[in-house]
Amino acid sequence: MLGIYKMPQVSHAFGSLVLNDKRQFPFFYRTVPKEEALYPAIVKLLLHFRWTFIGLIAPDTDNGEKFMKTLTPRLVESGICVGVSLSIPQLNTDKVTINIPPLEKWRQAHVFLYYVETTYFLAGIKLGKLIFDRQVPPTAGKVFITTCMWDFSVDFIGFINQGFDFQHFHSVLSFSIGANKWTHYDDLDAFYFAVQHFWEEAFNCSYLEHTLSVKSWTRCREREELEMLPQDHLERLLSLNSYRIYNTVHAVARSLHAAYSSRSKWRLKDSLEVQRLQPWQLHSFLGDAQFYNSSMGGVYLDENGELAADLDIVSWVVFPNKSSHRERIGSINRQRSLDLKCTIDQNATVCPKWHHQPLPASRCVESCQPGFFKVSQEGMPLCCYDCVPCAEGTIATQEDAEHCARCPEDQHPNKDRDQCFYKIITFLAYTEPLGIFLVSFALFLSLTTCVVLGIFLIFQETPIVKANNRSLSYILLISLLLSFLSSFLFIGRPRKVTCLLRQVAFSIIFSVAVSSVLAKTITVVLAFLATKPGNTMRRWLGKSLANSIVISCSSVQVVICIIWLGVSPPFPESDMHSQPREIILQCNEGSIAMFYGVLGYMGFLASICFTVAFLARKLPGAFNEAKLITFSMLVFCSVWVSFVPTYLSTKGKYMVAVQVFSILASSAGLLGCIFIPKCYIIVLRPDLNTKEHLTTKADS
């Protein structure tokens, strides 16, 4: 109605949410921010204490309904669930019985957000007590967070005087602007005069000397017995409400002064009197002022030009002896335009000693510990969820993680899956037990090969050495020696050079060795056929045939290796995925097809050699090397046939160890089966190393 006549209306308190609409109520002014400015602070406080399952209580009014509809989406957006909500009927709760069933959600929620209107403050507190009394058993330790911005010290005193029981409430929290700044008045003289006036009435004393003549009055002392004063009078004088009323009146006075000062220059033509100021003419001055008072600590203009404020968090506690305590426990300050910071004073007595308990938790479920992530329960609010362990290879470092994240490639999760540790770099090293064993085995076989080669060189003119083709024996022994030594290319930290050489050297050297065995086998067969009368095979015997077989068979492998190196050469790489806790330094073969191609060609040569030797195993005793070759090729083929599945089923450095062992075992099989029996005869049984014995054995 006042708005129809354009009369200015000024409020010093958080009032109706409807009045916040400036388009509908352009003549309504505030000296404090809008109530909506409190909502981000409420959300910040709830998240700070991790209260994610709360109750909402509001009066059954337009403001209460708008409060519910406005705040609930903000809470849900921040991950806070409204487990229970209740509207207070517009009746006196002392005279009306409210039937509220004992719901589990009322017991589960320990924090209630209470939208307060001045006429409903006591009704909401009483209704909360009624609800908690109905629980079986009755619950305690609830926290009420009120939206009221006024100082309700007097209301608390009224509750206590009425014998109201606060046993269900752990504490009541509220917000305040400048809770500790009530002494920062701009006009100290006006404030001092108000205090003097109160002091004279309260203590029946006077600061004036001439009043001493009145017997009933005494001179006011600097310190009076404040305990003699009614608590509600003292609280009312020093309350925040008085402070805000003072600032409101001061702001209006400044606006009036500015208005009259600007109009004092405008005079009536026929009169010296100043024109009377109309109510509607004051709006321009009120609008310019915007009631931004620098004396009100924590109040400022936000990025949208609206009044905003830094808020103090105040805890109200009623003790069993019916005394109350108000304490500032923290603050919510705006750091940047859209960022709020909640600070809680750890030394504040939020939880009095008589409580013997911390602030209660208010959650639907227990927090998911690090290493778990949240999965929403079907048909339940978002804050009601199950905790599921992170999958293999992922971690969650925070509580209530939305999802699990993978560790960097060079790190792996720990057992609890809440931290990442650096992976161990591994390769087949010379210093580890497996490497030491393979190196020792390779050195032993190399030394043995050198001894055998030395024996053959020393006794090269003996019949048994001549009868088995000395040149092929030397080529085979040297190739076996090189194959043993090539195993060192596989051990140690992989490098570009070793990766290029090791597979190529292994395949070519082994091709020479198998080609030599094949040449020896073919020579044995041709030698036997040449002994038959009229056979023309004698002309094929000689070094030229054996050398041709070795060179031609080895050349094919050389061509394959050259193609391999030209198309996709091997290179060193770090395998971070084969083993969860290790980084495997290895050689990438470049082309798997070429790798198995060289193995396949060696297998082809070995199969031909085995077949020919097997067919020639029943030749006369003088040419019994075919039997030794048959057995040696059987060992050789068995090793490499078992190599393929074993190689494919292992990972990391053990793949390298399998190949090294296969090289050593197959080469040792050729060395042992072909040359050890001959060395036995040469060294230990020289009587058998004669031409007569060999001839006699052949005739038999």
XYZ file of C-alpha atoms in Angstrom, residues 256-590:
335
model
C 17.587 13.365 4.132
C 20.472 15.718 4.743
C 21.648 15.315 1.152
C 18.113 15.906 -0.148
C 17.547 19.119 1.865
C 21.029 20.395 1.070
C 20.388 20.058 -2.652
C 16.952 21.741 -2.411
C 18.018 24.636 -0.200
C 19.098 26.507 -3.333
C 15.611 26.309 -4.858
C 13.370 29.008 -3.479
C 9.827 30.009 -4.220
C 9.512 33.155 -6.266
C 7.320 34.846 -3.683
C 8.660 33.172 -0.564
C 11.939 32.574 1.124
C 10.768 29.241 2.557
C 12.206 26.016 1.246
C 9.771 23.813 -0.596
C 8.466 20.918 1.410
C 10.203 17.606 0.517
C 7.762 15.028 -0.825
C 8.293 11.311 -0.050
C 8.722 10.337 -3.702
C 11.482 12.946 -4.052
C 13.691 11.031 -1.614
C 14.108 7.968 -3.874
C 16.933 9.391 -5.942
C 19.003 9.988 -2.815
C 18.184 6.611 -1.314
C 19.050 4.934 -4.608
C 22.363 6.760 -4.887
C 23.323 5.870 -1.347
C 22.351 2.183 -1.751
C 22.904 2.050 1.994
C 26.503 1.078 1.536
C 27.834 1.955 4.946
C 31.558 1.554 5.435
C 31.041 1.306 9.167
C 29.200 -1.971 8.764
C 32.169 -4.322 8.698
C 31.984 -7.066 6.064
C 29.263 -5.419 3.931
C 30.193 -4.519 0.348
C 28.894 -4.444 -3.199
C 29.334 -7.641 -5.208
C 30.101 -7.953 -8.911
C 26.428 -7.373 -9.768
C 26.145 -4.193 -7.701
C 24.107 -5.974 -5.007
C 24.826 -5.758 -1.312
C 26.882 -8.689 -0.082
C 28.541 -9.441 3.208
C 31.203 -11.520 4.896
C 29.401 -13.587 7.487
C 30.328 -14.716 10.964
C 29.204 -18.155 12.130
C 27.768 -17.974 15.640
C 27.120 -20.908 17.938
C 24.347 -20.703 20.552
C 24.520 -23.252 23.332
C 22.211 -23.682 26.324
C 23.789 -25.397 29.310
C 22.020 -27.655 31.807
C 22.011 -24.843 34.375
C 19.759 -22.848 31.964
C 22.532 -20.422 31.048
C 23.270 -19.655 27.416
C 26.490 -19.027 25.572
C 27.056 -17.248 22.281
C 30.388 -17.509 20.523
C 31.752 -16.699 17.110
C 33.182 -19.992 15.850
C 34.153 -19.085 12.322
C 33.508 -16.991 9.266
C 32.640 -17.238 5.602
C 34.531 -14.714 3.500
C 34.449 -13.981 -0.176
C 37.934 -14.466 -1.607
C 37.063 -13.816 -5.233
C 33.874 -12.816 -6.985
C 32.429 -16.350 -6.999
C 34.495 -18.143 -4.372
C 33.707 -18.418 -0.676
C 36.088 -19.569 2.007
C 34.817 -21.170 5.200
C 37.115 -20.776 8.208
C 36.413 -22.496 11.524
C 38.213 -21.478 14.703
C 39.589 -24.743 16.090
C 39.981 -23.162 19.525
C 36.348 -22.129 19.743
C 34.236 -24.022 22.251
C 31.739 -25.286 19.715
C 31.396 -28.419 21.758
C 31.278 -27.551 25.474
C 32.952 -29.929 27.845
C 29.653 -31.042 29.330
C 28.667 -32.489 25.939
C 31.594 -34.897 25.840
C 30.992 -35.393 22.123
C 32.064 -33.713 18.885
C 29.745 -32.238 16.326
C 27.522 -35.046 15.030
C 27.846 -36.431 11.535
C 24.847 -36.147 9.271
C 25.238 -38.480 6.330
C 23.107 -41.062 4.599
C 26.003 -43.536 4.500
C 29.554 -43.669 5.726
C 32.150 -42.014 3.549
C 33.868 -44.084 0.908
C 37.471 -44.435 1.961
C 40.334 -43.812 -0.487
C 40.561 -46.757 -2.822
C 36.775 -46.856 -3.308
C 34.377 -44.844 -5.438
C 30.705 -44.015 -5.113
C 27.931 -45.849 -6.947
C 24.432 -44.463 -6.494
C 21.818 -46.736 -4.996
C 18.838 -47.278 -7.232
C 15.829 -45.259 -6.144
C 17.785 -43.396 -3.449
C 19.102 -39.804 -3.240
C 22.511 -39.063 -4.664
C 24.118 -38.901 -1.235
C 23.000 -42.482 -0.534
C 25.479 -44.678 -2.345
C 27.506 -47.859 -2.201
C 31.288 -47.945 -2.018
C 32.897 -50.055 -4.721
C 36.635 -50.883 -4.787
C 38.610 -49.339 -7.606
C 39.367 -51.616 -10.509
C 42.799 -53.093 -11.048
C 45.260 -50.409 -12.089
C 43.195 -47.473 -10.803
C 43.206 -45.465 -7.574
C 41.066 -43.034 -5.606
C 43.073 -40.686 -3.396
C 40.168 -38.843 -1.775
C 37.170 -39.842 0.249
C 33.864 -40.128 -1.594
C 35.560 -40.191 -4.983
C 33.198 -39.976 -7.948
C 35.401 -42.255 -10.013
C 38.789 -43.913 -9.954
C 41.703 -42.635 -11.990
C 44.588 -44.460 -13.561
C 48.129 -43.917 -12.375
C 50.661 -42.419 -14.779
C 52.295 -44.971 -17.035
C 55.473 -45.054 -14.972
C 53.588 -45.656 -11.705
C 51.385 -48.388 -10.268
C 48.701 -48.506 -7.522
C 49.497 -49.829 -4.083
C 47.585 -52.675 -2.488
C 44.923 -50.367 -1.027
C 44.623 -48.547 -4.367
C 44.834 -45.117 -2.802
C 48.383 -44.138 -3.848
C 50.655 -44.457 -6.846
C 54.211 -45.687 -6.552
C 56.901 -45.611 -9.189
C 57.329 -48.877 -11.063
C 60.552 -50.823 -10.778
C 62.739 -50.733 -13.879
C 63.678 -54.293 -14.742
C 65.702 -56.157 -17.367
C 67.866 -59.264 -17.463
C 70.912 -57.898 -15.663
C 74.321 -59.461 -15.166
C 74.135 -58.933 -11.412
C 70.891 -60.784 -10.654
C 70.902 -64.545 -9.923
C 69.317 -65.537 -13.228
C 71.771 -63.410 -15.177
C 74.721 -64.768 -13.209
C 73.607 -68.351 -13.923
C 73.231 -67.780 -17.665
C 76.556 -65.926 -17.909
C 78.341 -68.681 -15.994
C 76.724 -71.362 -18.142
C 77.687 -69.530 -21.343
C 81.282 -69.073 -20.189
C 81.557 -72.727 -19.234
C 80.261 -73.884 -22.610
C 82.509 -71.417 -24.421
C 85.515 -72.688 -22.520
C 84.504 -76.266 -23.274
C 84.203 -75.445 -26.964
C 87.660 -73.888 -26.937
C 89.065 -77.040 -25.303
C 87.405 -79.273 -27.906
C 88.674 -77.066 -30.725
C 92.162 -77.201 -29.224
C 92.048 -80.999 -29.049
C 90.971 -81.202 -32.677
C 93.771 -78.859 -33.720
C 96.379 -80.795 -31.746
C 95.200 -84.165 -33.075
C 94.182 -83.003 -36.520
C 96.341 -85.682 -38.229
C 94.724 -88.575 -36.392
C 92.392 -90.871 -38.343
C 89.231 -90.027 -36.361
C 89.629 -86.294 -37.003
C 90.345 -86.827 -40.701
C 87.486 -89.298 -41.125
C 84.907 -86.694 -39.942
C 85.899 -83.853 -42.293
C 88.217 -81.564 -40.375
C 87.177 -78.327 -42.112
C 83.485 -78.823 -41.333
C 84.348 -79.735 -37.759
C 86.306 -76.493 -37.378
C 83.487 -74.429 -38.905
C 80.956 -76.091 -36.617
C 83.068 -75.610 -33.497
C 83.714 -71.946 -34.267
C 80.015 -71.324 -34.966
C 79.108 -73.051 -31.687
C 81.633 -70.888 -29.851
C 80.148 -67.744 -31.402
C 76.627 -68.887 -30.564
C 77.607 -69.272 -26.898
C 79.171 -65.818 -26.916
C 76.165 -64.277 -28.729
C 74.086 -64.938 -25.625
C 75.876 -62.003 -23.969
C 74.069 -59.674 -26.396
C 70.795 -60.662 -24.726
C 71.937 -59.948 -21.164
C 72.231 -56.430 -19.763
C 70.383 -53.174 -20.376
C 68.971 -53.142 -23.916
C 70.545 -50.562 -26.187
C 70.124 -49.690 -29.829
C 73.263 -51.540 -30.953
C 72.607 -54.701 -28.949
C 68.987 -54.797 -30.135
C 70.111 -54.602 -33.775
C 72.842 -57.236 -33.392
C 71.525 -59.910 -31.099
C 68.758 -61.495 -33.188
C 70.709 -61.073 -36.433
C 73.897 -62.551 -34.968
C 71.992 -65.401 -33.348
C 70.116 -66.352 -36.542
C 73.139 -66.177 -38.882
C 75.504 -68.031 -36.514
C 72.957 -70.765 -35.913
C 72.301 -71.076 -39.638
C 76.038 -71.617 -40.196
C 76.115 -74.238 -37.429
C 73.086 -76.147 -38.729
C 74.374 -75.854 -42.319
C 77.662 -77.358 -41.188
C 75.863 -80.281 -39.571
C 73.792 -80.726 -42.725
C 76.973 -80.688 -44.828
C 78.568 -83.299 -42.547
C 75.472 -85.486 -42.863
C 75.365 -85.236 -46.663
C 79.129 -85.929 -46.809
C 78.669 -89.113 -44.764
C 75.932 -90.351 -47.088
C 77.916 -89.555 -50.237
C 81.031 -91.209 -48.789
C 79.075 -94.418 -48.152
C 77.583 -94.406 -51.643
C 80.991 -93.760 -53.201
C 82.337 -97.041 -51.782
C 79.960 -99.062 -53.909
C 81.421 -100.317 -57.239
C 80.409 -98.332 -60.298
C 78.919 -95.454 -58.309
C 79.636 -91.988 -59.711
C 79.199 -90.161 -56.339
C 82.946 -90.120 -55.719
C 83.365 -87.052 -57.900
C 81.029 -85.064 -55.602
C 83.169 -85.700 -52.557
C 85.520 -82.955 -51.440
C 85.668 -79.599 -49.723
C 83.871 -77.786 -52.524
C 80.560 -79.575 -51.899
C 80.659 -79.053 -48.130
C 81.582 -75.394 -48.493
C 78.876 -74.856 -51.082
C 76.239 -76.312 -48.748
C 77.361 -74.129 -45.827
C 77.580 -70.945 -47.886
C 74.328 -71.407 -49.802
C 72.229 -72.334 -46.766
C 73.692 -69.526 -44.647
C 73.276 -66.964 -47.442
C 69.514 -67.411 -47.406
C 69.445 -66.501 -43.705
C 71.683 -63.490 -44.347
C 69.270 -62.218 -47.012
C 66.318 -62.615 -44.621
C 68.173 -60.656 -41.923
C 69.077 -57.857 -44.350
C 65.415 -57.525 -45.346
C 64.462 -57.516 -41.667
C 66.888 -54.726 -40.838
C 65.812 -52.724 -43.848
C 62.054 -53.003 -43.345
C 61.513 -52.997 -39.570
C 64.684 -53.281 -37.486
C 64.601 -54.120 -33.768
C 64.800 -51.209 -31.323
C 64.874 -50.731 -27.520
C 61.608 -49.891 -25.768
C 60.067 -49.602 -22.301
C 57.129 -51.931 -21.745
C 54.954 -50.333 -19.039
C 51.865 -52.497 -19.401
C 52.874 -56.167 -19.380
C 53.641 -56.182 -15.656
C 51.589 -53.979 -13.302
C 54.480 -53.050 -11.011
C 57.412 -53.064 -13.444
C 58.791 -51.125 -16.386
C 60.412 -53.743 -18.602
C 63.336 -52.551 -20.689
C 63.423 -54.808 -23.705
C 64.132 -54.980 -27.402
C 61.153 -54.708 -29.679
C 61.733 -57.117 -32.544
C 60.292 -54.610 -34.995
